[in-house]
Coordinates of C-alpha atoms and ligand atoms in Angstrom, one line a residue:
X1 CA -0.1 0.1 0.0
X2 CA 1.4 3.4 -1.0
X3 CA 0.3 4.9 2.2
X4 CA 1.5 2.3 4.2
X5 CA 3.9 4.6 6.2
X6 CA 1.6 7.1 7.0
X7 CA -1.3 4.6 7.9
X8 CA 1.0 2.6 10.0
X9 CA 2.2 5.6 11.8
X10 CA -1.3 6.7 12.5
X11 CA -2.5 3.2 13.5
X12 CA 0.6 2.9 16.0
X13 CA -0.2 6.2 17.5
X14 CA -3.9 5.7 18.0
X15 CA -3.3 2.3 19.5
X16 CA -0.7 3.7 22.0
X17 CA -3.2 6.5 23.1
X18 CA -6.0 3.8 23.3
X19 CA -4.1 0.7 24.8
X20 CA -0.8 2.0 26.3
X21 CA 2.9 2.0 25.4
X22 CA 3.4 -1.8 24.6
X23 CA 3.3 -2.2 20.7
X24 CA 1.5 -4.9 19.1
X25 CA 2.1 -6.4 15.7
X26 CA 1.0 -4.9 12.7
X27 CA -0.9 -6.7 9.7
X28 CA -2.3 -5.3 6.4
X29 CA -4.6 -6.8 3.7
X30 CA -5.8 -5.2 0.6
X31 CA -8.9 -4.5 -1.4
X32 CA -9.2 -5.9 -4.9
X33 CA -10.1 -4.9 -8.4
X34 CA -11.6 -7.5 -10.9
X35 CA -10.7 -7.2 -14.7
X36 CA -13.6 -9.7 -15.8
X37 CA -15.7 -12.4 -14.4
X38 CA -18.4 -10.8 -12.4
X39 CA -21.1 -12.6 -10.3
X40 CA -19.5 -15.7 -11.4
X41 CA -17.7 -16.8 -8.1
X42 CA -20.7 -18.1 -6.4
X43 CA -21.6 -19.9 -9.8
X44 CA -18.5 -22.0 -10.0
X45 CA -17.1 -19.8 -12.6
X46 CA -13.9 -18.0 -13.2
X47 CA -12.8 -14.5 -11.9
X48 CA -10.0 -12.5 -12.6
X49 CA -9.1 -10.1 -9.7
X50 CA -5.9 -8.5 -8.6
X51 CA -5.4 -7.0 -4.9
X52 CA -4.9 -3.3 -4.9
X53 CA -2.4 -1.0 -3.2
X54 CA -5.2 0.3 -0.9
X55 CA -6.5 -1.6 2.2
X56 CA -6.6 -2.0 6.0
X57 CA -3.9 -1.9 8.4
X58 CA -4.3 -3.2 11.9
X59 CA -2.4 -3.4 15.1
X60 CA -2.9 -6.4 17.2
X61 CA -1.9 -7.3 20.6
X62 CA -3.1 -10.1 22.8
X63 CA -4.3 -8.8 26.1
X64 CA -4.4 -11.9 28.2
X65 CA -8.4 -11.8 28.5
X66 CA -11.0 -13.4 26.7
X67 CA -12.2 -10.1 25.4
X68 CA -11.7 -8.1 22.1
X69 CA -11.2 -4.7 22.5
X70 CA -11.5 -2.8 19.2
X71 CA -10.9 0.7 18.0
X72 CA -12.0 1.8 14.3
X73 CA -9.8 4.7 13.9
X74 CA -11.6 6.2 10.8
X75 CA -15.0 6.0 12.6
X76 CA -13.6 6.9 16.0
X77 CA -15.6 4.3 17.4
X78 CA -15.0 1.5 19.9
X79 CA -16.4 -1.9 20.5
X80 CA -15.7 -4.6 23.0
X81 CA -16.9 -8.4 22.9
X82 CA -16.2 -11.7 24.6
X83 CA -14.9 -14.4 22.4
X84 CA -17.7 -16.7 23.9
X85 CA -20.4 -14.3 23.3
X86 CA -23.0 -15.9 21.1
X87 CA -24.5 -12.9 19.7
X88 CA -21.6 -10.6 19.2
X89 CA -21.4 -6.8 18.7
X90 CA -23.8 -4.7 16.8
X91 CA -21.6 -2.2 14.7
X92 CA -21.2 -3.9 11.5
X93 CA -17.5 -3.1 11.5
X94 CA -17.2 -5.0 14.8
X95 CA -19.1 -7.9 13.6
X96 CA -16.6 -8.5 10.8
X97 CA -13.9 -8.8 13.5
X98 CA -16.2 -11.0 15.5
X99 CA -17.0 -13.2 12.9
X100 CA -13.5 -13.8 11.9
X101 CA -12.4 -14.6 15.4
X102 CA -15.5 -17.1 15.6
X103 CA -14.6 -18.7 12.0
X104 CA -10.9 -18.9 13.0
X105 CA -12.1 -20.9 16.2
X106 CA -13.9 -23.0 14.0
X107 CA -10.8 -23.8 12.1
X108 CA -9.1 -25.0 15.1
X109 CA -7.4 -21.9 16.2
X110 CA -7.3 -21.2 20.2
X111 CA -8.1 -17.4 19.7
X112 CA -7.5 -15.2 22.7
X113 CA -8.6 -12.0 23.7
X114 CA -6.6 -8.9 22.0
X115 CA -6.6 -5.3 21.8
X116 CA -6.6 -3.7 18.3
X117 CA -6.9 -0.4 16.4
X118 CA -7.4 -0.2 12.7
X119 CA -7.6 2.2 9.8
X120 CA -8.2 1.9 6.0
X121 CA -7.9 3.7 2.7
X122 CA -10.2 1.7 0.5
X123 CA -13.1 4.1 -0.4
X124 CA -16.3 2.4 1.4
X125 CA -19.0 1.4 -1.0
X126 CA -16.5 1.7 -4.1
X127 CA -17.0 -2.0 -4.8
X128 CA -13.3 -2.5 -4.1
X129 CA -14.0 -4.8 -1.2
X130 CA -13.1 -2.9 2.0
X131 CA -14.9 -5.6 4.0
X132 CA -12.9 -8.4 2.6
X133 CA -9.6 -6.5 3.4
X134 CA -10.9 -6.2 7.0
X135 CA -11.7 -9.8 7.3
X136 CA -8.5 -10.9 5.6
X137 CA -6.5 -8.8 7.8
X138 CA -7.9 -10.2 11.0
X139 CA -8.0 -13.7 9.6
X140 CA -4.3 -13.4 8.7
X141 CA -3.4 -11.7 12.2
X142 CA -5.0 -14.3 14.0
X143 CA -3.5 -17.2 12.3
X144 CA -0.3 -15.5 13.1
X145 CA -0.6 -14.5 16.7
X146 CA -2.6 -17.6 17.8
X147 CA -2.6 -20.3 15.2
X148 CA 1.2 -20.6 14.5
X149 CA 0.1 -19.9 10.7
X150 CA -1.2 -23.5 10.7
X151 CA -4.5 -22.5 8.8
X152 CA -4.0 -22.7 5.2
X153 CA -4.3 -19.3 3.1
X154 CA -7.4 -20.7 1.3
X155 CA -9.1 -21.3 4.6
X156 CA -8.2 -17.5 5.6
X157 CA -10.4 -16.6 2.7
X158 CA -13.1 -19.0 3.4
X159 CA -13.1 -17.6 7.2
X160 CA -13.9 -14.0 5.6
X161 CA -16.6 -15.4 3.3
X162 CA -18.2 -17.2 6.1
X163 CA -18.2 -14.2 8.2
X164 CA -20.2 -12.4 5.5
X165 CA -22.6 -15.3 5.2
X166 CA -23.1 -15.9 9.0
X167 CA -22.5 -12.5 10.7
X168 CA -23.4 -9.8 8.0
X169 CA -26.1 -11.7 5.8
X170 CA -24.5 -11.3 2.4
X171 CA -24.1 -14.8 0.7
X172 CA -21.2 -13.5 -1.2
X173 CA -18.6 -15.7 -3.3
X174 CA -15.0 -16.2 -2.5
X175 CA -13.4 -13.8 -5.1
X176 CA -13.0 -10.7 -2.7
X177 CA -11.6 -12.6 0.3
X178 CA -9.4 -15.0 -2.2
X179 CA -7.9 -11.9 -3.8
X180 CA -7.0 -10.2 -0.6
X181 CA -5.3 -13.1 0.7
X182 CA -3.7 -14.2 -2.4
X183 CA -2.8 -10.9 -4.2
X184 CA 0.6 -10.5 -5.6
X185 CA 2.3 -7.3 -6.7
X186 CA 2.1 -6.8 -10.5
X187 CA -0.1 -9.9 -11.1
X188 CA -3.8 -10.8 -11.6
X189 CA -5.1 -14.2 -10.6
X190 CA -7.5 -16.1 -12.6
X191 CA -9.4 -18.4 -10.1
X192 CA -11.7 -21.1 -10.9
X193 CA -14.2 -20.8 -8.1
X194 CA -15.4 -24.4 -8.4
X195 CA -12.2 -26.2 -8.2
X196 CA -10.5 -23.4 -6.5
X197 CA -7.5 -23.8 -9.0
X198 CA -5.7 -20.6 -9.9
X199 CA -2.9 -19.0 -11.9
X200 CA -1.0 -15.6 -11.6
X201 CA -1.1 -13.9 -14.8
X202 CA 1.6 -10.8 -14.9
X203 CA -0.3 -7.9 -15.7
X204 CA 1.7 -4.8 -17.2
X205 CA -0.1 -3.7 -20.2
X206 CA 2.4 -1.7 -22.0
X207 CA 0.8 1.6 -23.4
X208 CA -2.3 1.2 -21.3
X209 CA -3.6 2.1 -17.8
X210 CA -6.2 0.6 -15.6
X211 CA -8.2 3.4 -13.8
X212 CA -11.5 3.1 -11.7
X213 CA -13.9 5.8 -11.7
X214 CA -16.1 5.8 -8.7
X215 CA -19.7 7.0 -9.2
X216 CA -20.1 7.8 -5.6
X217 CA -23.4 6.0 -5.7
X218 CA -23.9 3.9 -2.7
X219 CA -26.9 1.6 -3.1
X220 CA -28.7 0.6 0.2
X221 CA -30.5 -2.4 -1.0
X222 CA -27.4 -3.9 -2.6
X223 CA -27.0 -6.9 -0.1
X224 CA -30.5 -8.0 -0.4
X225 CA -30.5 -7.7 -4.3
X226 CA -27.4 -9.5 -4.3
X227 CA -28.8 -12.3 -2.4
X228 CA -31.7 -12.2 -4.8
X229 CA -29.4 -12.6 -8.0
X230 CA -27.9 -15.4 -6.2
X231 CA -30.9 -17.4 -5.6
X232 CA -32.0 -16.7 -9.2
X233 CA -28.9 -18.3 -10.4
X234 CA -29.6 -21.4 -7.8
X235 CA -33.0 -21.9 -9.1
X236 CA -32.1 -22.2 -12.7
X237 CA -29.1 -24.4 -11.9
X238 CA -31.2 -26.9 -10.0
X239 CA -33.6 -27.4 -12.8
X240 CA -30.6 -27.6 -15.5
X241 CA -29.2 -30.4 -13.2
X242 CA -32.3 -32.5 -13.3
X243 CA -31.7 -32.9 -17.0
X244 CA -27.8 -32.7 -16.9
X245 CA -26.6 -34.3 -13.8
X246 CA -22.8 -33.9 -15.0
X247 CA -23.1 -30.1 -14.9
X248 CA -21.5 -29.1 -11.6
X249 CA -22.2 -25.6 -11.4
X250 CA -24.2 -22.9 -13.6
X251 CA -21.1 -21.5 -15.1
X252 CA -20.5 -24.9 -16.7
X253 CA -23.9 -25.1 -18.2
X254 CA -24.5 -24.2 -21.8
X255 CA -27.2 -21.8 -23.6
X256 CA -28.9 -24.9 -24.9
X257 CA -29.3 -26.4 -21.5
X258 CA -30.7 -23.2 -20.6
X259 CA -33.2 -23.0 -23.3
X260 CA -34.5 -26.4 -22.2
X261 CA -35.8 -25.1 -18.9
X262 CA -36.7 -21.7 -20.4
X263 CA -40.3 -22.3 -19.8
X264 CA -40.0 -23.3 -16.3
X265 CA -38.2 -20.1 -15.1
X266 CA -39.1 -16.5 -14.7
X267 CA -37.9 -14.1 -17.4
X268 CA -35.6 -12.6 -14.6
X269 CA -34.2 -15.8 -13.6
X270 CA -33.4 -16.9 -17.3
X271 CA -31.6 -13.6 -18.1
X272 CA -29.4 -13.9 -14.8
X273 CA -28.4 -17.3 -15.9
X274 CA -28.0 -16.3 -19.4
X275 CA -25.4 -13.7 -18.4
X276 CA -23.5 -16.1 -16.2
X277 CA -23.1 -18.8 -18.9
X278 CA -21.9 -16.1 -21.4
X279 CA -19.4 -14.6 -18.9
X280 CA -17.7 -17.7 -18.6
X281 CA -16.6 -17.5 -22.3
X282 CA -15.7 -13.8 -22.1
X283 CA -13.2 -14.6 -19.1
X284 CA -11.6 -17.4 -21.2
X285 CA -11.2 -15.1 -24.1
X286 CA -9.6 -12.6 -21.8
X287 CA -7.2 -15.0 -20.5
X288 CA -6.1 -16.0 -24.1
X289 CA -6.0 -12.2 -25.1
X290 CA -3.8 -11.4 -22.1
X291 CA -1.2 -14.1 -22.7
X292 CA -1.0 -12.6 -26.4
X293 CA -0.9 -9.0 -25.2
X294 CA -4.1 -8.3 -27.2
X295 CA -5.8 -5.7 -25.2
X296 CA -8.3 -4.8 -27.9
X297 CA -10.0 -8.1 -27.2
X298 CA -9.8 -7.7 -23.3
X299 CA -11.4 -4.2 -23.8
X300 CA -14.2 -5.6 -26.2
X301 CA -14.9 -8.4 -23.6
X302 CA -15.2 -5.8 -20.7
X303 CA -17.7 -3.7 -22.7
X304 CA -19.9 -6.9 -23.4
X305 CA -19.6 -7.6 -19.7
X306 CA -21.0 -4.4 -18.9
X307 CA -24.0 -5.0 -21.3
X308 CA -24.6 -8.3 -19.5
X309 CA -24.5 -6.9 -16.1
X310 CA -26.8 -3.9 -17.1
X311 CA -29.2 -5.5 -19.3
X312 CA -29.6 -9.2 -18.2
X313 CA -28.3 -9.3 -14.7
X314 CA -29.4 -5.8 -13.8
X315 CA -27.1 -4.9 -11.1
X316 CA -26.0 -1.7 -12.8
X317 CA -27.4 2.0 -12.3
X318 CA -27.7 5.0 -14.6
X319 CA -24.6 6.5 -13.1
X320 CA -22.5 3.4 -14.0
X321 CA -24.2 3.1 -17.3
X322 CA -23.2 6.7 -18.2
X323 CA -19.7 6.5 -17.2
X324 CA -19.6 3.4 -19.2
X325 CA -21.1 5.2 -22.2
X326 CA -18.6 8.3 -21.7
X327 CA -15.6 5.6 -21.9
X328 CA -17.1 4.2 -25.1
X329 CA -17.6 7.7 -26.7
X330 CA -14.0 8.5 -25.8
X331 CA -12.6 5.5 -27.4
X332 CA -11.6 4.0 -24.2
X333 CA -10.4 0.4 -25.0
X334 CA -12.4 -1.5 -22.3
X335 CA -15.0 -0.5 -19.6
X336 CA -17.5 -1.9 -17.4
X337 CA -19.0 -1.7 -14.0
X338 CA -17.1 -3.4 -11.4
X339 CA -18.0 -5.6 -8.4
X340 CA -21.4 -6.4 -6.8
X341 CA -23.1 -3.4 -8.5
X342 CA -25.7 -1.0 -7.8
X343 CA -22.9 1.7 -7.3
X344 CA -19.3 1.8 -6.9
X345 CA -16.9 2.1 -9.8
X346 CA -16.3 1.3 -13.3
X347 CA -13.0 0.0 -14.5
X348 CA -11.5 1.1 -17.4
X349 CA -8.4 -0.1 -19.6
X350 CA -7.4 3.1 -21.4
X351 CA -4.6 4.0 -23.7
X352 CA -1.9 6.1 -22.1
X353 CA -2.3 8.9 -24.7
X354 CA -6.1 8.9 -24.2
X355 CA -6.1 9.0 -20.2
X356 CA -6.0 12.8 -19.8
X357 CA -8.8 13.5 -22.2
X358 CA -11.0 10.8 -20.9
X359 CA -10.6 11.7 -17.3
X360 CA -11.4 15.4 -18.0
X361 CA -14.3 14.5 -20.2
X362 CA -15.8 12.0 -17.7
X363 CA -15.5 14.7 -15.0
X364 CA -17.1 17.3 -16.9
X365 CA -20.0 15.3 -18.3
X366 CA -20.8 13.3 -15.0
X367 CA -20.7 16.9 -13.2
X368 CA -23.2 18.2 -15.8
X369 CA -25.5 15.0 -15.4
X370 CA -25.4 14.3 -11.6
X371 CA -23.8 17.3 -10.0
X372 CA -20.8 15.8 -8.8
X373 CA -17.6 14.6 -10.3
X374 CA -16.7 10.8 -10.3
X375 CA -13.6 10.1 -8.0
X376 CA -10.5 8.7 -10.0
X377 CA -8.2 5.7 -8.8
X378 CA -5.4 4.7 -10.8
X379 CA -4.9 1.0 -10.1
X380 CA -1.8 -0.2 -8.9
X381 CA -1.7 -4.1 -8.2
X382 CA -0.1 -4.8 -4.8
X383 CA 0.4 -7.8 -2.6
X384 CA -2.0 -9.8 -0.3
X385 CA -2.5 -10.0 3.3
X386 CA 0.9 -9.7 5.3
X387 CA 2.6 -9.1 8.4
X388 CA 4.0 -5.5 8.3
X389 CA 5.6 -5.2 11.7
Ligands
GLA1 C1 -19.2 -8.9 -4.5 C2 -19.1 -10.3 -3.8 C3 -18.0 -11.3 -4.6 C4 -18.6 -11.2 -6.1 C5 -19.0 -9.9 -6.6 C6 -19.4 -9.9 -8.0 O1 -17.9 -8.3 -4.5 O2 -18.5 -10.0 -2.6 O3 -18.1 -12.5 -4.1 O4 -19.7 -12.0 -6.2 O5 -19.7 -9.1 -5.8 O6 -18.6 -10.4 -8.8

């Protein structure tokens, strides 16, 4: 993380003020971007994320009790909970930490009480997974402090995902936590979410940049709509499986199989499944294009994904569609909404020589239409969860 030094210093200072002079260990975990492969993780499909240079930094020190005392520096809020407490704290930020403690206990770690302060620089609600960064940071820290690092990395990611399911109520896939734990500087990760096989792809597109434009829209119903989409996919998959027991996940189904059950599913569910099945081909095409350095194809697929997410999966919003349209008009190579949707960022693959004009146009037009400028983040692919000090 670029701001690591400043953030670490701030966390150290706040920790000291709250919990005294004895220093703890300092850990960090990043947010993520995703090049392509959206809403495919919980359908057993491929995703193509990378960790970013923005994330969470936490200082953690065992306190010899059974209680966790936590301080969220950016919110200036405290929380305290007992590790045996069945309910857990109310504040959602504290529930992430609580959930991760419980999940690490389930994975055999004898978690003890600790004091902790944390801070982050992943913009909240931007679709860059600040929550996964928080989960991965504490899963990593707990494994290091109380588990002799015996819990495997993939289980750290799963502990974060289970936290979302059981303690937050979002039935997310594994992509965000996986990227946050497995991220590697300069590489994107192609993960098959069914087999959990993954490959690192070096990502240094000469002559191009990846840039995020934050629509600054936060959709309040995003998590329930997310769970609805997941349910739609499951409904269709169950029906397809009746005819084709060999199909292990919706992502592996074909459009022909989908047509066979068309009359048995709602229009909404049909379009969701269609998007998921088509997205698989796009990710594979992007993988091949990346190995050849063919960024025109990468970009074309990104635009197609946006159309699918907007028109079939229906997780976009007018602001994101508008940012996508501006990118197209400016001749940007690839652009699409990124992450769960209903707000957050578009991810744009733009030629170096178009960058300035694109950003200026996007700011101007978005301001005209929505009375605010999109926020701009240049993507730097960074490392996954780790101990800093
Ligand atoms: C959110 C979820 C992920 C994934 C994306 C959409 O970020 O947490 O698991 O489903 O949405 O691709």
